[in-house]
mmCIF file of C-alpha atoms in Angstrom:
data_model
loop_
_atom_site.group_PDB
_atom_site.id
_atom_site.type_symbol
_atom_site.label_atom_id
_atom_site.label_comp_id
_atom_site.label_asym_id
_atom_site.label_seq_id
_atom_site.Cartn_x
_atom_site.Cartn_y
_atom_site.Cartn_z
ATOM 1 C CA MET A 1 -4.684 -9.741 -20.108
ATOM 2 C CA PRO A 2 -4.404 -7.332 -23.092
ATOM 3 C CA SER A 3 -6.752 -7.587 -26.058
ATOM 4 C CA MET A 4 -5.983 -10.489 -28.387
ATOM 5 C CA THR A 5 -5.097 -8.346 -31.385
ATOM 6 C CA GLU A 6 -3.631 -10.510 -34.150
ATOM 7 C CA ARG A 7 0.119 -10.193 -34.688
ATOM 8 C CA LEU A 8 2.431 -11.804 -37.226
ATOM 9 C CA LEU A 9 6.065 -12.606 -36.409
ATOM 10 C CA TYR A 10 8.855 -13.822 -38.696
ATOM 11 C CA LEU A 11 12.085 -15.493 -37.582
ATOM 12 C CA PRO A 12 14.964 -16.889 -39.681
ATOM 13 C CA LEU A 13 15.360 -20.514 -38.618
ATOM 14 C CA SER A 14 19.103 -19.941 -38.255
ATOM 15 C CA ASP A 15 18.311 -17.631 -35.295
ATOM 16 C CA GLY A 16 16.106 -20.184 -33.546
ATOM 17 C CA ALA A 17 18.740 -21.704 -31.239
ATOM 18 C CA ALA A 18 19.953 -18.291 -30.064
ATOM 19 C CA LEU A 19 16.390 -17.170 -29.378
ATOM 20 C CA ALA A 20 15.622 -20.384 -27.449
ATOM 21 C CA ASP A 21 18.421 -19.446 -25.030
ATOM 22 C CA ARG A 22 16.697 -16.125 -24.278
ATOM 23 C CA VAL A 23 13.212 -17.390 -23.399
ATOM 24 C CA VAL A 24 11.780 -19.747 -20.779
ATOM 25 C CA LEU A 25 10.265 -22.935 -22.224
ATOM 26 C CA ASP A 26 8.078 -25.363 -20.281
ATOM 27 C CA GLU A 27 9.542 -28.736 -19.302
ATOM 28 C CA ALA A 28 7.347 -30.722 -21.694
ATOM 29 C CA THR A 29 8.612 -28.653 -24.620
ATOM 30 C CA VAL A 30 12.240 -29.153 -23.558
ATOM 31 C CA GLN A 31 11.750 -32.922 -23.287
ATOM 32 C CA ARG A 32 9.953 -33.082 -26.621
ATOM 33 C CA ALA A 33 12.780 -31.174 -28.314
ATOM 34 C CA ALA A 34 15.372 -33.532 -26.796
ATOM 35 C CA GLY A 35 13.678 -36.463 -28.538
ATOM 36 C CA LEU A 36 13.957 -34.851 -31.976
ATOM 37 C CA LYS A 37 16.987 -34.732 -34.231
ATOM 38 C CA GLY A 38 18.465 -32.431 -36.853
ATOM 39 C CA PRO A 39 16.143 -30.082 -38.781
ATOM 40 C CA ARG A 40 13.036 -31.296 -36.946
ATOM 41 C CA GLN A 41 14.542 -30.346 -33.605
ATOM 42 C CA SER A 42 15.724 -26.984 -34.935
ATOM 43 C CA SER A 43 12.355 -25.992 -36.403
ATOM 44 C CA TYR A 44 10.439 -27.242 -33.351
ATOM 45 C CA LEU A 45 12.616 -25.280 -30.914
ATOM 46 C CA ALA A 46 12.561 -22.165 -33.083
ATOM 47 C CA GLY A 47 8.759 -22.240 -33.246
ATOM 48 C CA ARG A 48 8.330 -22.673 -29.507
ATOM 49 C CA ALA A 49 10.937 -19.998 -28.803
ATOM 50 C CA LEU A 50 9.180 -17.514 -31.099
ATOM 51 C CA LEU A 51 5.863 -18.324 -29.430
ATOM 52 C CA ALA A 52 7.391 -17.796 -25.981
ATOM 53 C CA LEU A 53 8.894 -14.474 -27.070
ATOM 54 C CA ALA A 54 5.560 -13.249 -28.471
ATOM 55 C CA LEU A 55 3.739 -14.137 -25.253
ATOM 56 C CA ARG A 56 6.361 -12.345 -23.164
ATOM 57 C CA HIS A 57 6.472 -9.262 -25.367
ATOM 58 C CA PHE A 58 2.750 -8.771 -26.046
ATOM 59 C CA TYR A 59 1.047 -10.475 -23.091
ATOM 60 C CA GLY A 60 3.567 -10.247 -20.257
ATOM 61 C CA ILE A 61 3.712 -14.051 -19.828
ATOM 62 C CA SER A 62 7.225 -15.011 -18.712
ATOM 63 C CA GLN A 63 7.188 -18.769 -19.457
ATOM 64 C CA LEU A 64 5.688 -20.745 -22.308
ATOM 65 C CA PRO A 65 2.425 -22.209 -20.913
ATOM 66 C CA GLU A 66 1.333 -25.818 -21.243
ATOM 67 C CA LEU A 67 0.389 -26.927 -24.753
ATOM 68 C CA VAL A 68 -2.009 -29.688 -25.789
ATOM 69 C CA LEU A 69 -2.879 -31.277 -29.126
ATOM 70 C CA GLU A 70 -6.349 -31.243 -30.662
ATOM 71 C CA VAL A 71 -7.894 -34.310 -32.354
ATOM 72 C CA HIS A 72 -5.994 -33.858 -35.636
ATOM 73 C CA GLY A 73 -2.746 -32.776 -33.997
ATOM 74 C CA ARG A 74 -3.157 -28.982 -34.030
ATOM 75 C CA PRO A 75 -1.358 -27.487 -30.979
ATOM 76 C CA ARG A 76 -3.060 -25.007 -28.677
ATOM 77 C CA PHE A 77 -2.659 -23.748 -25.144
ATOM 78 C CA ALA A 78 -4.281 -25.831 -22.426
ATOM 79 C CA ASP A 79 -5.690 -22.637 -20.901
ATOM 80 C CA PRO A 80 -8.575 -21.494 -23.172
ATOM 81 C CA ALA A 81 -8.132 -17.913 -21.961
ATOM 82 C CA LEU A 82 -4.789 -17.693 -23.786
ATOM 83 C CA PRO A 83 -4.580 -16.617 -27.437
ATOM 84 C CA ASP A 84 -4.869 -18.913 -30.415
ATOM 85 C CA PHE A 85 -1.801 -19.355 -32.616
ATOM 86 C CA SER A 86 -0.588 -20.929 -35.845
ATOM 87 C CA LEU A 87 2.981 -21.695 -36.942
ATOM 88 C CA SER A 88 4.501 -22.470 -40.330
ATOM 89 C CA HIS A 89 7.998 -22.866 -41.709
ATOM 90 C CA SER A 90 9.538 -23.384 -45.135
ATOM 91 C CA GLY A 91 13.137 -23.109 -46.256
ATOM 92 C CA GLU A 92 14.825 -20.778 -43.788
ATOM 93 C CA ALA A 93 11.647 -18.924 -42.771
ATOM 94 C CA LEU A 94 9.423 -19.406 -39.727
ATOM 95 C CA VAL A 95 6.213 -17.444 -39.126
ATOM 96 C CA LEU A 96 3.835 -17.208 -36.182
ATOM 97 C CA LEU A 97 0.305 -15.796 -36.178
ATOM 98 C CA LEU A 98 -1.029 -15.073 -32.698
ATOM 99 C CA GLY A 99 -4.317 -13.636 -31.462
ATOM 100 C CA ASP A 100 -8.049 -14.276 -31.383
ATOM 101 C CA GLY A 101 -8.795 -17.484 -33.318
ATOM 102 C CA PRO A 102 -9.309 -19.614 -35.123
ATOM 103 C CA LEU A 103 -6.118 -18.628 -36.937
ATOM 104 C CA GLY A 104 -4.153 -20.202 -39.761
ATOM 105 C CA VAL A 105 -0.865 -19.178 -41.378
ATOM 106 C CA ASP A 106 1.254 -20.762 -44.087
ATOM 107 C CA ILE A 107 4.528 -19.766 -45.722
ATOM 108 C CA GLU A 108 6.085 -21.503 -48.723
ATOM 109 C CA LEU A 109 9.402 -20.984 -50.480
ATOM 110 C CA HIS A 110 9.047 -20.576 -54.265
ATOM 111 C CA LYS A 111 10.870 -23.826 -54.899
ATOM 112 C CA PRO A 112 10.674 -25.298 -58.441
ATOM 113 C CA ARG A 113 9.044 -28.729 -58.529
ATOM 114 C CA ARG A 114 9.456 -31.278 -61.311
ATOM 115 C CA ASN A 115 6.041 -32.744 -60.540
ATOM 116 C CA LEU A 116 4.269 -29.360 -60.527
ATOM 117 C CA PRO A 117 1.823 -30.207 -63.391
ATOM 118 C CA LYS A 118 0.746 -33.408 -61.615
ATOM 119 C CA LEU A 119 0.413 -31.592 -58.296
ATOM 120 C CA MET A 120 -1.689 -28.867 -59.903
ATOM 121 C CA ALA A 121 -3.980 -31.452 -61.490
ATOM 122 C CA ALA A 122 -4.374 -33.327 -58.194
ATOM 123 C CA VAL A 123 -4.964 -30.346 -55.896
ATOM 124 C CA LEU A 124 -6.312 -27.366 -57.855
ATOM 125 C CA GLY A 125 -9.811 -26.908 -59.210
ATOM 126 C CA GLU A 126 -10.696 -26.056 -62.801
ATOM 127 C CA ALA A 127 -10.997 -22.318 -62.099
ATOM 128 C CA GLU A 128 -7.575 -22.268 -60.451
ATOM 129 C CA ARG A 129 -5.890 -24.174 -63.269
ATOM 130 C CA GLY A 130 -7.447 -21.820 -65.811
ATOM 131 C CA TRP A 131 -6.237 -18.779 -63.890
ATOM 132 C CA LEU A 132 -2.728 -20.181 -63.599
ATOM 133 C CA ALA A 133 -2.623 -20.816 -67.342
ATOM 134 C CA GLU A 134 -3.196 -17.092 -67.869
ATOM 135 C CA GLN A 135 -0.214 -16.108 -65.718
ATOM 136 C CA GLY A 136 3.115 -15.426 -67.384
ATOM 137 C CA GLU A 137 5.735 -18.147 -67.152
ATOM 138 C CA ALA A 138 7.874 -16.001 -64.869
ATOM 139 C CA SER A 139 5.100 -15.612 -62.279
ATOM 140 C CA GLN A 140 3.403 -19.005 -62.544
ATOM 141 C CA LEU A 141 5.384 -20.639 -59.731
ATOM 142 C CA ALA A 142 4.665 -17.792 -57.301
ATOM 143 C CA SER A 143 0.998 -17.815 -58.377
ATOM 144 C CA PHE A 144 0.762 -21.548 -57.688
ATOM 145 C CA TYR A 145 2.213 -21.088 -54.200
ATOM 146 C CA ARG A 146 -0.236 -18.281 -53.538
ATOM 147 C CA LEU A 147 -3.092 -20.740 -54.105
ATOM 148 C CA TRP A 148 -1.323 -23.443 -52.095
ATOM 149 C CA THR A 149 -0.714 -21.207 -49.065
ATOM 150 C CA LEU A 150 -4.353 -20.077 -49.100
ATOM 151 C CA ARG A 151 -5.416 -23.719 -48.780
ATOM 152 C CA GLU A 152 -2.865 -24.449 -46.087
ATOM 153 C CA ALA A 153 -3.906 -21.406 -44.046
ATOM 154 C CA ILE A 154 -7.533 -22.588 -44.080
ATOM 155 C CA VAL A 155 -6.803 -26.154 -42.978
ATOM 156 C CA LYS A 156 -4.382 -24.928 -40.322
ATOM 157 C CA ALA A 157 -7.187 -22.808 -38.895
ATOM 158 C CA SER A 158 -9.554 -25.797 -38.968
ATOM 159 C CA GLY A 159 -6.898 -28.194 -37.663
ATOM 160 C CA ARG A 160 -7.616 -30.881 -40.257
ATOM 161 C CA GLY A 161 -4.405 -30.594 -42.289
ATOM 162 C CA ILE A 162 -4.251 -31.447 -45.991
ATOM 163 C CA ALA A 163 -7.133 -33.870 -45.552
ATOM 164 C CA GLY A 164 -9.318 -30.773 -45.874
ATOM 165 C CA PHE A 165 -7.918 -29.683 -49.257
ATOM 166 C CA SER A 166 -10.699 -31.407 -51.180
ATOM 167 C CA ARG A 167 -13.279 -29.334 -49.279
ATOM 168 C CA ILE A 168 -11.898 -26.018 -50.563
ATOM 169 C CA ALA A 169 -12.854 -24.337 -53.867
ATOM 170 C CA ILE A 170 -10.888 -21.205 -54.790
ATOM 171 C CA GLU A 171 -12.131 -18.765 -57.461
ATOM 172 C CA PRO A 172 -9.087 -16.584 -58.305
ATOM 173 C CA GLN A 173 -10.984 -14.350 -60.726
ATOM 174 C CA THR A 174 -13.481 -13.228 -58.072
ATOM 175 C CA ARG A 175 -11.073 -13.781 -55.144
ATOM 176 C CA THR A 176 -13.566 -15.892 -53.232
ATOM 177 C CA VAL A 177 -13.185 -19.219 -51.461
ATOM 178 C CA ARG A 178 -15.965 -21.672 -50.718
ATOM 179 C CA THR A 179 -15.423 -24.170 -47.941
ATOM 180 C CA ASP A 180 -17.000 -25.607 -44.825
ATOM 181 C CA GLU A 181 -13.605 -26.102 -43.183
ATOM 182 C CA VAL A 182 -14.078 -22.864 -41.238
ATOM 183 C CA ALA A 183 -17.159 -20.761 -40.554
ATOM 184 C CA GLY A 184 -16.382 -17.727 -42.706
ATOM 185 C CA GLY A 185 -13.659 -15.138 -42.273
ATOM 186 C CA SER A 186 -10.935 -13.467 -44.319
ATOM 187 C CA LEU A 187 -7.958 -14.714 -46.310
ATOM 188 C CA LEU A 188 -4.959 -12.441 -46.778
ATOM 189 C CA CYS A 189 -1.932 -13.126 -48.978
ATOM 190 C CA ALA A 190 1.457 -11.536 -49.543
ATOM 191 C CA GLU A 191 5.015 -12.223 -50.582
ATOM 192 C CA LEU A 192 8.067 -11.967 -48.349
ATOM 193 C CA GLY A 193 11.110 -12.059 -50.613
ATOM 194 C CA SER A 194 10.953 -15.413 -52.415
ATOM 195 C CA TYR A 195 8.200 -16.766 -50.146
ATOM 196 C CA SER A 196 4.403 -16.788 -50.440
ATOM 197 C CA LEU A 197 2.462 -16.118 -47.249
ATOM 198 C CA ALA A 198 -1.252 -16.528 -46.458
ATOM 199 C CA LEU A 199 -3.328 -15.873 -43.344
ATOM 200 C CA CYS A 200 -6.779 -17.149 -42.388
ATOM 201 C CA LEU A 201 -8.433 -14.782 -39.911
ATOM 202 C CA PRO A 202 -11.868 -14.633 -38.265
ATOM 203 C CA GLY A 203 -14.148 -11.816 -39.355
ATOM 204 C CA ALA A 204 -15.291 -10.867 -42.841
ATOM 205 C CA ASP A 205 -13.338 -7.588 -42.924
ATOM 206 C CA ALA A 206 -10.099 -8.538 -41.205
ATOM 207 C CA CYS A 207 -7.074 -6.338 -41.902
ATOM 208 C CA TRP A 208 -3.415 -7.231 -42.010
ATOM 209 C CA PRO A 209 -2.078 -7.682 -38.490
ATOM 210 C CA GLU A 210 0.989 -5.782 -37.366
ATOM 211 C CA GLY A 211 4.039 -7.698 -38.576
ATOM 212 C CA PHE A 212 7.469 -8.038 -36.978
ATOM 213 C CA CYS A 213 10.866 -9.450 -37.935
ATOM 214 C CA CYS A 214 12.535 -11.143 -34.986
ATOM 215 C CA ASP A 215 16.217 -12.013 -34.550
ATOM 216 C CA GLY A 216 18.122 -14.343 -32.230
ATOM 217 C CA GLN A 217 18.470 -11.581 -29.654
ATOM 218 C CA GLY A 218 14.694 -11.194 -29.392
ATOM 219 C CA GLN A 219 14.683 -7.786 -31.064
ATOM 220 C CA LEU A 220 11.620 -6.864 -33.155
ATOM 221 C CA ALA A 221 11.558 -4.719 -36.310
ATOM 222 C CA PRO A 222 8.827 -3.987 -38.904
ATOM 223 C CA LEU A 223 8.136 -6.863 -41.317
ATOM 224 C CA PRO A 224 8.397 -5.858 -45.014
ATOM 225 C CA LEU A 225 5.659 -7.576 -47.021
ATOM 226 C CA ARG A 226 4.457 -7.185 -50.605
ATOM 227 C CA LEU A 227 0.690 -7.411 -50.181
ATOM 228 C CA HIS A 228 -1.697 -8.961 -52.701
ATOM 229 C CA PRO A 229 -5.475 -8.459 -52.811
ATOM 230 C CA GLY A 230 -7.213 -10.621 -50.243
ATOM 231 C CA TYR A 231 -9.808 -13.335 -50.747
ATOM 232 C CA ARG A 232 -13.284 -13.453 -49.254
ATOM 233 C CA LEU A 233 -13.936 -16.610 -47.298
ATOM 234 C CA LEU A 234 -17.585 -17.455 -47.841
ATOM 235 C CA PRO A 235 -19.503 -19.132 -45.012
ATOM 236 C CA PRO A 236 -20.940 -22.630 -45.474
ATOM 237 C CA GLY A 237 -23.909 -22.677 -47.829
ATOM 238 C CA ALA A 238 -23.286 -19.195 -49.241
#
């Protein structure tokens, strides 16, 4: 099997059904999708189809292999020799990060929220709230989602979900993150149109993985991202 180089793929959710018709999904995935309705079914199928396409394109695997759930519900392949992966969707965007794990990815649409001040007070630390206060009004929403996606990427790598938010301290001024959710690594962040995107990667000096836009025909093109400076993920006790 080829080296597990990290790769990032983006798919518009509206192309998910067409892509699902062009890949081979395992029977358990098909049955699971049949039990879902509406948007949940669409996003589930699109994610599994994008995962199947990535495996076929980069690893030569013709059918989506068996998936299992970890203790907190994080999906992974049953075969430990296969790559790690992380999926996220928001609005009309779906992203997949695939490679040598543990990996975490999160994407969030810059959607205005009436309860934003309460959410900031409940989730963000003092340093984060101070940094946000210094941002101009026009960029404050995007800045908030940058911090949010960083958190989500970490807990998706750890598999604990938002239960791990309280164990994460972000210092925007120094671009460092202290947490024992994962054992060190790198945090990368960018914007894709009106979306914020964050990746949690192993290794202290991880670089941006090669990114691809995918369409319903399974065609891949370069992914245009506006990169922001990354954050250093400090190991436990640092």
